[in-house]
PDB file of C-alpha atoms in Angstrom:
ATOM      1  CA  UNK A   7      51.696 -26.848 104.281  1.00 42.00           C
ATOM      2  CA  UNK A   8      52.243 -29.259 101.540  1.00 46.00           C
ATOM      3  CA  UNK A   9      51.220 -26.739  98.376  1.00 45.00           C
ATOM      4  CA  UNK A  10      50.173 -28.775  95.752  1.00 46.00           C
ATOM      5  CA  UNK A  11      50.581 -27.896  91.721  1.00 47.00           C
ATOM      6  CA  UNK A  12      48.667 -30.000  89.196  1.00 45.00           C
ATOM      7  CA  UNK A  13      48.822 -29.240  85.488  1.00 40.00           C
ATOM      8  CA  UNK A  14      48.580 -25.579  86.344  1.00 36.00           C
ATOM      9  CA  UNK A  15      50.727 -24.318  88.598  1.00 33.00           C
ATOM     10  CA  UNK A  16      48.601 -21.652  89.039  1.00 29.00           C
ATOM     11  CA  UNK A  17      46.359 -22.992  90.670  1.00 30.00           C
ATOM     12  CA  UNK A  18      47.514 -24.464  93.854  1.00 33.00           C
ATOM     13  CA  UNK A  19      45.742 -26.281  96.367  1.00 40.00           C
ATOM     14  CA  UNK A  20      47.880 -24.352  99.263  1.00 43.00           C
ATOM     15  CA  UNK A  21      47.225 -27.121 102.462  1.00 80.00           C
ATOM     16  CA  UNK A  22      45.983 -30.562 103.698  1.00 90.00           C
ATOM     17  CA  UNK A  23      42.767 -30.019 104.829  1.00 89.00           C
ATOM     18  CA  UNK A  24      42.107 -29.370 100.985  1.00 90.00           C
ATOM     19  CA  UNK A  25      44.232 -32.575  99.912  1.00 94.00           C
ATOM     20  CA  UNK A  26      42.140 -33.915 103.195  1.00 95.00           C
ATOM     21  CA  UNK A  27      38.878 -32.729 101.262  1.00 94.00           C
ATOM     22  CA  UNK A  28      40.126 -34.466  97.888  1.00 95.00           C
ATOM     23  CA  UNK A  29      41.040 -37.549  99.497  1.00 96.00           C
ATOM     24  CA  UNK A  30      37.536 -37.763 100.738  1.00 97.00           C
ATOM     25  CA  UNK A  31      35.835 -36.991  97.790  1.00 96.00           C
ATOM     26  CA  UNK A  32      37.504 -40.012  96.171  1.00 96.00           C
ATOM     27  CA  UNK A  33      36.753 -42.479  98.715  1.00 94.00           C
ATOM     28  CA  UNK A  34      33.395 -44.091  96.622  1.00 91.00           C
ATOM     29  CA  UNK A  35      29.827 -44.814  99.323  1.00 89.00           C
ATOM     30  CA  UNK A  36      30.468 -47.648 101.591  1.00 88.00           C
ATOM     31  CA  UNK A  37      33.940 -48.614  99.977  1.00 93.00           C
ATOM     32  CA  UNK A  38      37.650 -47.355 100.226  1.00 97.00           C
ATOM     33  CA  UNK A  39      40.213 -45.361  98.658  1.00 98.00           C
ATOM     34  CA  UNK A  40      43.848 -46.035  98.669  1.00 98.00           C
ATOM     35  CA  UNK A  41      45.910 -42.273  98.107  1.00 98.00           C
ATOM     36  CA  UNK A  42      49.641 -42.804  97.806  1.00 98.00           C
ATOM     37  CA  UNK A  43      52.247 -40.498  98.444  1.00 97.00           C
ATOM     38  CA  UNK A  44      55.560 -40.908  96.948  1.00 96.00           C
ATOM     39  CA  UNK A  45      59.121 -39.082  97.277  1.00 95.00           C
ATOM     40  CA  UNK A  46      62.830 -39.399  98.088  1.00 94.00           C
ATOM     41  CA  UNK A  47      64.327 -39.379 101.105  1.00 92.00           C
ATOM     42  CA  UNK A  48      64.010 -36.159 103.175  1.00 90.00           C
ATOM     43  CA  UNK A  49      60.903 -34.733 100.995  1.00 92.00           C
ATOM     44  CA  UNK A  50      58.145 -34.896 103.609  1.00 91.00           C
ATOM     45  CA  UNK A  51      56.161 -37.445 102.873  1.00 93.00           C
ATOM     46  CA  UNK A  52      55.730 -39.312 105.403  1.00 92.00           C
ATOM     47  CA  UNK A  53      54.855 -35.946 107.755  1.00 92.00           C
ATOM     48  CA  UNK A  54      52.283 -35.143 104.730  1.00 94.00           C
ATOM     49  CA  UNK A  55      50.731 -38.500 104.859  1.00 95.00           C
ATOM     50  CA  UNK A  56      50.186 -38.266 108.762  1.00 95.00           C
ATOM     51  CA  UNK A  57      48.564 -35.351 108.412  1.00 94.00           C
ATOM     52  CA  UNK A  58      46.365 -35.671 105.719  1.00 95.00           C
ATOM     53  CA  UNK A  59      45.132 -38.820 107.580  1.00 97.00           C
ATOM     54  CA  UNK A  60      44.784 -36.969 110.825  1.00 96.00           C
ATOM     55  CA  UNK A  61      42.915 -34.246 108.947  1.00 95.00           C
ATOM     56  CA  UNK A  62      40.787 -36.846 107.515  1.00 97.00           C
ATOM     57  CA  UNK A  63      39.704 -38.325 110.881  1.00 97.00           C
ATOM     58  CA  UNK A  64      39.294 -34.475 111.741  1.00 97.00           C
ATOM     59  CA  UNK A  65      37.046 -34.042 109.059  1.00 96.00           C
ATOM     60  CA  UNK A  66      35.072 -36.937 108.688  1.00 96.00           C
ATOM     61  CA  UNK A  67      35.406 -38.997 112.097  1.00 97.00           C
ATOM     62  CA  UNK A  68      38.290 -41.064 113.914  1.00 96.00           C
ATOM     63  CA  UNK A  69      38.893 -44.127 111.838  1.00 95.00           C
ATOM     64  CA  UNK A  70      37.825 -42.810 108.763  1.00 98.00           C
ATOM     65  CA  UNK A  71      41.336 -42.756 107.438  1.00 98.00           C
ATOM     66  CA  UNK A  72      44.512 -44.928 108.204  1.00 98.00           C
ATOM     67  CA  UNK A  73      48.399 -44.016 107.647  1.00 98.00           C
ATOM     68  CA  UNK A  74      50.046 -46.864 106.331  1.00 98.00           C
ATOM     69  CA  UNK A  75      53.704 -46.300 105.415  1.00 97.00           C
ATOM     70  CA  UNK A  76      55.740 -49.042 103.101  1.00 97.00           C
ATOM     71  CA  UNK A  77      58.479 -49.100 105.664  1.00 95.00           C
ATOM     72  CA  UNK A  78      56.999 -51.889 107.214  1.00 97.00           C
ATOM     73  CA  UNK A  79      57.948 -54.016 104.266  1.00 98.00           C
ATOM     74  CA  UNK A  80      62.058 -52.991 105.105  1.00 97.00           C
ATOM     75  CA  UNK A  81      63.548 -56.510 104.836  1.00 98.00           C
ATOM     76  CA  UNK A  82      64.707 -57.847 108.348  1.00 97.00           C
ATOM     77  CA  UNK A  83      68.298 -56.698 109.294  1.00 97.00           C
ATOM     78  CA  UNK A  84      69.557 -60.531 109.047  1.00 97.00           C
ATOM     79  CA  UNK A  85      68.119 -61.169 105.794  1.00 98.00           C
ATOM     80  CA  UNK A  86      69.745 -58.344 104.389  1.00 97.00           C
ATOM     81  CA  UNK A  87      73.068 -59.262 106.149  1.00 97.00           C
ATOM     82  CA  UNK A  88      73.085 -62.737 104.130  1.00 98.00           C
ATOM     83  CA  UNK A  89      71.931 -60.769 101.129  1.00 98.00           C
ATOM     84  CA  UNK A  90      75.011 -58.716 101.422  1.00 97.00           C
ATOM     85  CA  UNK A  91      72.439 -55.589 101.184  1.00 97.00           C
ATOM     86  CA  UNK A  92      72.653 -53.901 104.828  1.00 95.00           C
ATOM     87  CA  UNK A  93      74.898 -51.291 103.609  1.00 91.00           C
ATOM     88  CA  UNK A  94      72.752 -49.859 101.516  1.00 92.00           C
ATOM     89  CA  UNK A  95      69.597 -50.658 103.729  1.00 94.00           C
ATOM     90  CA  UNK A  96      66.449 -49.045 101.737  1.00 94.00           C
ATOM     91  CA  UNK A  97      67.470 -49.278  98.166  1.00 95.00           C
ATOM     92  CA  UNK A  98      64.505 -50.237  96.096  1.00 97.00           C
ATOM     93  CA  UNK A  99      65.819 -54.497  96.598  1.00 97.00           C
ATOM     94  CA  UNK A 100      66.215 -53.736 100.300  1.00 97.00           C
ATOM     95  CA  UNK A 101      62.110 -54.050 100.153  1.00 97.00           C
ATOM     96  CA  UNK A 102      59.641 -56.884 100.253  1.00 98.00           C
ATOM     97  CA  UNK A 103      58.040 -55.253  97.232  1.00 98.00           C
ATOM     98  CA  UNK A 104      56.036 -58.275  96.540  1.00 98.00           C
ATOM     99  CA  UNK A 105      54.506 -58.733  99.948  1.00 98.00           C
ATOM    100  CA  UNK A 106      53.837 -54.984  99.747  1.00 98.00           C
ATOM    101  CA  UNK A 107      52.094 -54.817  96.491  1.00 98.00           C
ATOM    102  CA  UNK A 108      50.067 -57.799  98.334  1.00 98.00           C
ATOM    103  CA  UNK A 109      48.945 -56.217 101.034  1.00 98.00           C
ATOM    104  CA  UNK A 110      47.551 -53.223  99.226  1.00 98.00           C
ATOM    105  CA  UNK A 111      45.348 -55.349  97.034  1.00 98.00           C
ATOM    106  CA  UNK A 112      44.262 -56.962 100.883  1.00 98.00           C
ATOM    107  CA  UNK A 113      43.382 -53.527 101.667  1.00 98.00           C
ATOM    108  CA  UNK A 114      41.566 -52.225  98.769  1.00 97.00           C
ATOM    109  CA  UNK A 115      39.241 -54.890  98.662  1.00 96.00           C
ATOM    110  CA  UNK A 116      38.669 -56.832 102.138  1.00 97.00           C
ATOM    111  CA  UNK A 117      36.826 -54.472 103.883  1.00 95.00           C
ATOM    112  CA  UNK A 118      34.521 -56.478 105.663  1.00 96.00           C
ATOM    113  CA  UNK A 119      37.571 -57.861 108.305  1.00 97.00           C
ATOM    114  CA  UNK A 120      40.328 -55.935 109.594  1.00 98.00           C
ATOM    115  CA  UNK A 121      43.788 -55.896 107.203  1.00 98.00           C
ATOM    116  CA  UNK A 122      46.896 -55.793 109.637  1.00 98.00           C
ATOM    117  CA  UNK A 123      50.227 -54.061 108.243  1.00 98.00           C
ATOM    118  CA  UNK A 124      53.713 -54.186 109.845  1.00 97.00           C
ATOM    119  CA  UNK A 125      55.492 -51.146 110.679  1.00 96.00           C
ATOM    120  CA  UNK A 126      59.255 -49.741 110.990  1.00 95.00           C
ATOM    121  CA  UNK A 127      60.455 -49.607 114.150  1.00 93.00           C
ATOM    122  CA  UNK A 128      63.104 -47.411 114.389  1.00 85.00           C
ATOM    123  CA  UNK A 129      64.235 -47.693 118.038  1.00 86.00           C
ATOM    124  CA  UNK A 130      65.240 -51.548 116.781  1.00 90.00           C
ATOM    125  CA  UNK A 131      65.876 -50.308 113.072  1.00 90.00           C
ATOM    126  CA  UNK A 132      63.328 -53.498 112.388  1.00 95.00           C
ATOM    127  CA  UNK A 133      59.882 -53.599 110.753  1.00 95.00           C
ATOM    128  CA  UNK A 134      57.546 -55.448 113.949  1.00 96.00           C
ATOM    129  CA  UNK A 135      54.383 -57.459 112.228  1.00 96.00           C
ATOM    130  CA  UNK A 136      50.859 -56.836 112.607  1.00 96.00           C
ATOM    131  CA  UNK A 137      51.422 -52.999 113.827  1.00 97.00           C
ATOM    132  CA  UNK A 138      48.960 -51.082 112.273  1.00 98.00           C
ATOM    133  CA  UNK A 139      45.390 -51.928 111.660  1.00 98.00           C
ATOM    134  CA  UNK A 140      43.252 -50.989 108.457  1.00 98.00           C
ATOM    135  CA  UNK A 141      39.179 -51.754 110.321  1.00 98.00           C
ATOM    136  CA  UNK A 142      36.519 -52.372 107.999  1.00 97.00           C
ATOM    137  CA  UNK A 143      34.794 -49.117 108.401  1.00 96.00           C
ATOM    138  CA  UNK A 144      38.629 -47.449 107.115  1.00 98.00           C
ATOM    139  CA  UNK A 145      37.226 -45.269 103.870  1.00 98.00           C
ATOM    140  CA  UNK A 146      40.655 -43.841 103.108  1.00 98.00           C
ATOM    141  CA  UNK A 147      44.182 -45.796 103.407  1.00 98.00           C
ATOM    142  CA  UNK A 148      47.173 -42.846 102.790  1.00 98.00           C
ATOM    143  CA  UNK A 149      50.112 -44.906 102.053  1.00 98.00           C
ATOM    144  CA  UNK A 150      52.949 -43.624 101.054  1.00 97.00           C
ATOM    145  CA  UNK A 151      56.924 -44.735 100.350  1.00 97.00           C
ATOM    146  CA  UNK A 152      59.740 -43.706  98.235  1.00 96.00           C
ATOM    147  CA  UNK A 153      58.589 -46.627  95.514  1.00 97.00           C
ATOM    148  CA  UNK A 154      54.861 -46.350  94.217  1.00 98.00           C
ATOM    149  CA  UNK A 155      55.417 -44.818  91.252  1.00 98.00           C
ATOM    150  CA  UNK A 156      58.203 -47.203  89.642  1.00 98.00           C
ATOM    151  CA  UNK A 157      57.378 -48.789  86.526  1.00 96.00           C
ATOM    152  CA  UNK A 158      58.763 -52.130  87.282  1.00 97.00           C
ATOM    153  CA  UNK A 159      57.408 -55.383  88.704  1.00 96.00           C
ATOM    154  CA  UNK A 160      55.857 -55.522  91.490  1.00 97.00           C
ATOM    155  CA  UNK A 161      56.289 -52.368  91.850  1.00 98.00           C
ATOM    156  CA  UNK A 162      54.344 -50.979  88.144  1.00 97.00           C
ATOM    157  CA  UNK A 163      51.422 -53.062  90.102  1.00 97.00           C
ATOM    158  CA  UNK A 164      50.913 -50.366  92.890  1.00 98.00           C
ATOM    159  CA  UNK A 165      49.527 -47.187  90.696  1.00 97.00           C
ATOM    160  CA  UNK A 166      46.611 -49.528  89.826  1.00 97.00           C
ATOM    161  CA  UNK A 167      45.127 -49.684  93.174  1.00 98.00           C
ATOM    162  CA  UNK A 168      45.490 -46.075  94.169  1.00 98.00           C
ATOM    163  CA  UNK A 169      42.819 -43.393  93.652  1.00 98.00           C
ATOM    164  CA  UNK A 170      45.427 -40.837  92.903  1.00 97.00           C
ATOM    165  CA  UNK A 171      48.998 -40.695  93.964  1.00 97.00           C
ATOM    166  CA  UNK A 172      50.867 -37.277  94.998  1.00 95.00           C
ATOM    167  CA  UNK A 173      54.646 -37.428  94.635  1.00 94.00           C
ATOM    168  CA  UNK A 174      56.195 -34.659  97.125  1.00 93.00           C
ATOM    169  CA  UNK A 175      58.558 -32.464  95.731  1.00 92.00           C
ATOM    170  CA  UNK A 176      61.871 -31.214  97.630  1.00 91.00           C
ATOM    171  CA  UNK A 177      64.929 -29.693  96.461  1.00 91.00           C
ATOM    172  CA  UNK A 178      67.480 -31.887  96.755  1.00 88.00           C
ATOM    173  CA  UNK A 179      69.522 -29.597  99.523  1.00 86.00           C
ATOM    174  CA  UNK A 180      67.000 -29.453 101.384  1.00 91.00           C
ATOM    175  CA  UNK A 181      66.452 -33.146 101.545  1.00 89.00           C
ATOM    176  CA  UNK A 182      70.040 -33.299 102.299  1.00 82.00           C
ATOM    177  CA  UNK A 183      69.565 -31.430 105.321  1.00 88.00           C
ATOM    178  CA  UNK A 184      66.768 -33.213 106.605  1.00 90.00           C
ATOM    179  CA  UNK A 185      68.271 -36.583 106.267  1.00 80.00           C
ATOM    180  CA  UNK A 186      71.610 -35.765 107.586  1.00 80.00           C
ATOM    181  CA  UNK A 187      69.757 -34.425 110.319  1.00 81.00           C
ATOM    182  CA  UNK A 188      67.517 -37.337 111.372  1.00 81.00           C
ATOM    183  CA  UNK A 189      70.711 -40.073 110.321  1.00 79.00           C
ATOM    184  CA  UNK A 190      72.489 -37.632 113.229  1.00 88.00           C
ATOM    185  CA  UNK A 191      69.533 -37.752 116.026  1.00 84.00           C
ATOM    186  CA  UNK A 192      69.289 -41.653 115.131  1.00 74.00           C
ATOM    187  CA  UNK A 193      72.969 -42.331 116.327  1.00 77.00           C
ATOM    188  CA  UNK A 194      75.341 -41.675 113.064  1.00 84.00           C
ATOM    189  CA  UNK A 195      78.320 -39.730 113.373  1.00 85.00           C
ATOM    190  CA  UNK A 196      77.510 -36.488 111.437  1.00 83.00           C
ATOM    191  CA  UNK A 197      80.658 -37.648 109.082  1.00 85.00           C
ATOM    192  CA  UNK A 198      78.452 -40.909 108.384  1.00 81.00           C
ATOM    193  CA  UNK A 199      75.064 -39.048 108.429  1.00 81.00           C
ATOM    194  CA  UNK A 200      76.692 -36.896 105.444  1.00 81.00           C
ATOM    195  CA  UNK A 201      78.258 -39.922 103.741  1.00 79.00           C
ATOM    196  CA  UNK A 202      74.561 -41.977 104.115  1.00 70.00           C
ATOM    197  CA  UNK A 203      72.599 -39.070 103.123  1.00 77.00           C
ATOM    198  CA  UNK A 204      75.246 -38.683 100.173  1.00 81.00           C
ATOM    199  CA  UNK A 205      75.624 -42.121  99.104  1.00 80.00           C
ATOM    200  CA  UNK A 206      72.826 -44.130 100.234  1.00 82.00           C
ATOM    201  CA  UNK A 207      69.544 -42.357 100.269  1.00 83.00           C
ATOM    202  CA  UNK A 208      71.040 -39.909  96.891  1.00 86.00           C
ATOM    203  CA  UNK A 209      71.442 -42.934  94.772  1.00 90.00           C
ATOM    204  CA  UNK A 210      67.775 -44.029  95.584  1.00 92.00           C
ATOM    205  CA  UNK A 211      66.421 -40.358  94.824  1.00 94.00           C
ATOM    206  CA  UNK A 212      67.455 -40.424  91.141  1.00 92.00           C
ATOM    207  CA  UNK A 213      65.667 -43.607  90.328  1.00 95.00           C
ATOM    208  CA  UNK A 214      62.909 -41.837  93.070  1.00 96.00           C
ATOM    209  CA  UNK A 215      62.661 -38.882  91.085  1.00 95.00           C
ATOM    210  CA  UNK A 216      62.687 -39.561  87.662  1.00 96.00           C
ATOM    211  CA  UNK A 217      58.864 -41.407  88.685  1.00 97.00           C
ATOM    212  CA  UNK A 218      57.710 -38.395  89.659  1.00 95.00           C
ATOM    213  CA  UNK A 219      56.298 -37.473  85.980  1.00 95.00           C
ATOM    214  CA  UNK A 220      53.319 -40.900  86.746  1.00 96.00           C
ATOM    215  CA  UNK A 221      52.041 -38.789  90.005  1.00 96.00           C
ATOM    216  CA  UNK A 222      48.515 -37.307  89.702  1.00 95.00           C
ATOM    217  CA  UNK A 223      49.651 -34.259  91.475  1.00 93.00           C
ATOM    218  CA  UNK A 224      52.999 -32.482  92.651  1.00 92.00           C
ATOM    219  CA  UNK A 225      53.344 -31.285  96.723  1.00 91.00           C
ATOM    220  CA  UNK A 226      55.619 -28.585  97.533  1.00 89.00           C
ATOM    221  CA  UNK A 227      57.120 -30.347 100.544  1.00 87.00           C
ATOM    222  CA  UNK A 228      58.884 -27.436 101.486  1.00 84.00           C
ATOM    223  CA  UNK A 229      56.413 -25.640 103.062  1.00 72.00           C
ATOM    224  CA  UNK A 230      55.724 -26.897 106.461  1.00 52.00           C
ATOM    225  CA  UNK A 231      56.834 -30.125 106.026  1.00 45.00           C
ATOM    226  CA  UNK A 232      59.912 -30.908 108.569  1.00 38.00           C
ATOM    227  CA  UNK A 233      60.983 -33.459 111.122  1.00 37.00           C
ATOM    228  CA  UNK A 234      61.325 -37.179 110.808  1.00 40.00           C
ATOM    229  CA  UNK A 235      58.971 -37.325 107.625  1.00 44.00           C
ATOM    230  CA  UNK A 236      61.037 -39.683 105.324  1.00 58.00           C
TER     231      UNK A 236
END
C-alpha cells in the first residue's frame, strides 16, 4: 500500500508502516512533526493519511500521532451560497486557507495545551468546529488536503511548517472512478457524479498536480489505496 518513489525510483519504500517509521524518525525528542500529504481528488490521500497515523499509534503508542485533514476548513454552505461559489464547492477559494495555514502554525508549536481542529462532516456536507483534538503529548500531526503544496499566499506558507510532505500520485482514470463513485454513494445521480467528477474536482487537479514537483516524496496511490480517501 501506498509505494513510495523518491529521487530513485528504484528504490521504493513499498508500505506505511515504513512511511509510519519515517514519520517517526522526523518527529524531534519531546516536540512534534507536522507530515503533509497532498493530491487531487480521488488519489488516496486521505485513506494514506489515516493509516499512516493509525500505524503510528501502532508503532509508537495511541496518541502518538493525529489525522488532521484540511476539509475542516471547507467554507460553510451559506457563505459560499452568497459568494456565488457552491457550485464549484472545493476549488482552491472554496477554502478558509488563511484560518488553515493558522491553525497549523497552532499546532506545530503549542504543545503544551490541546489544539482543536474542525472537521468535514459529510452526512451535513458542513465542516462542525472543534472536532478533532491535537493533545500535547501528539509527536506527529499527518495532515493532508488537495492544497499544501501551492505556491501562493497563504497557501506557499504551509510547506514551511511540515517535516516533509508526500504528494500521492493517481492516474487520472482512476481518480475518475473513485470520485464518481463516492459523488454516487453520497446521493448524486451517476449523470451528475460524472459531470462533478469531470468538471469540478478535474479543474482543481490540474492546478493540484502541477504542485506535485515541491513534494519530498511521490506515493503510488494505486496500490491499496481505495474507498472514500479524497
Amino acid at each position: 500500500m501506498g509505494r513510495v518513489t523518491t529521487e530513485s525510483p528504484a528504490s521504493p519504500v513499498s508500505d506505511v508502516s515504513a512511511l509510519a517509521r519515517r514519520a517517526l524518525a522526523l518527529a524531534p525528542t519531546g516536540g512534534r512533526a507536522i507530515i503533509g500529504v497532498a493530491g487531487s481528488p480521488g488519489s488516496g490521500k486521505t485513506t494514506l493519511a489515516r493509516h499512516v497515523a493509525d500505524r503510528v499509534n501502532d508503532l509508537a503508542g495511541g496518541g502518538t500521532a493525529v489525522h488532521l485533514p484540511m476539509d475542516g476548513f471547507h467554507l460553510a454552505n451559506a457563505t459560499l451560497d452568497a459568494l456565488g461559489r457552491h457550485d464549484r464547492k472545493g476549488a482552491i477559494d472554496t477554502f478558509d486557507g488563511w484560518g488553515f495555514a493558522a491553525l497549523l502554525q497552532r499546532v506545530l508549536t503549542e504543545t503544551g495545551n490541546p489544539v482543536y481542529a474542525p472537521a468535514f462532516e459529510r452526512t451535513v456536507d458542513e465542516p462542525v468546529a472543534g472536532s478533532i483534538a491535537v493533545p500535547p503529548a501528539t509527536r506527529i500531526v499527518v495532515v493532508e488536503g488537495n492544497y499544501l503544496l501551492i505556491d501562493a499566499d497563504p497557501w506557499s506558507r504551509i510547506p514551511a511548517l511540515l517535516a516533509e510532505s508526500w504528494f500521492v500520485e493517481t492516474p487520472e482514470d482512476e481518480r475518475m472512478r473513485r470520485l464518481v463513485d463516492r459523488h454516487t454513494r453520497h446521493g448524486r445521480s451517476a449523470e451528475a457524479a460524472a459531470a462533478w467528477a469531470r468538471d469540478v474536482d478535474g479543474a482543481n487537479a490540474v492546478l493540484i498536480e502541477a504542485s506535485k514537483t515541491r513534494a519530498t516524496l511521490l506515493v503510488d496511490g494505486t496500490t491499496g489505496l481505495s474507498g472514500d480517501g479524497a
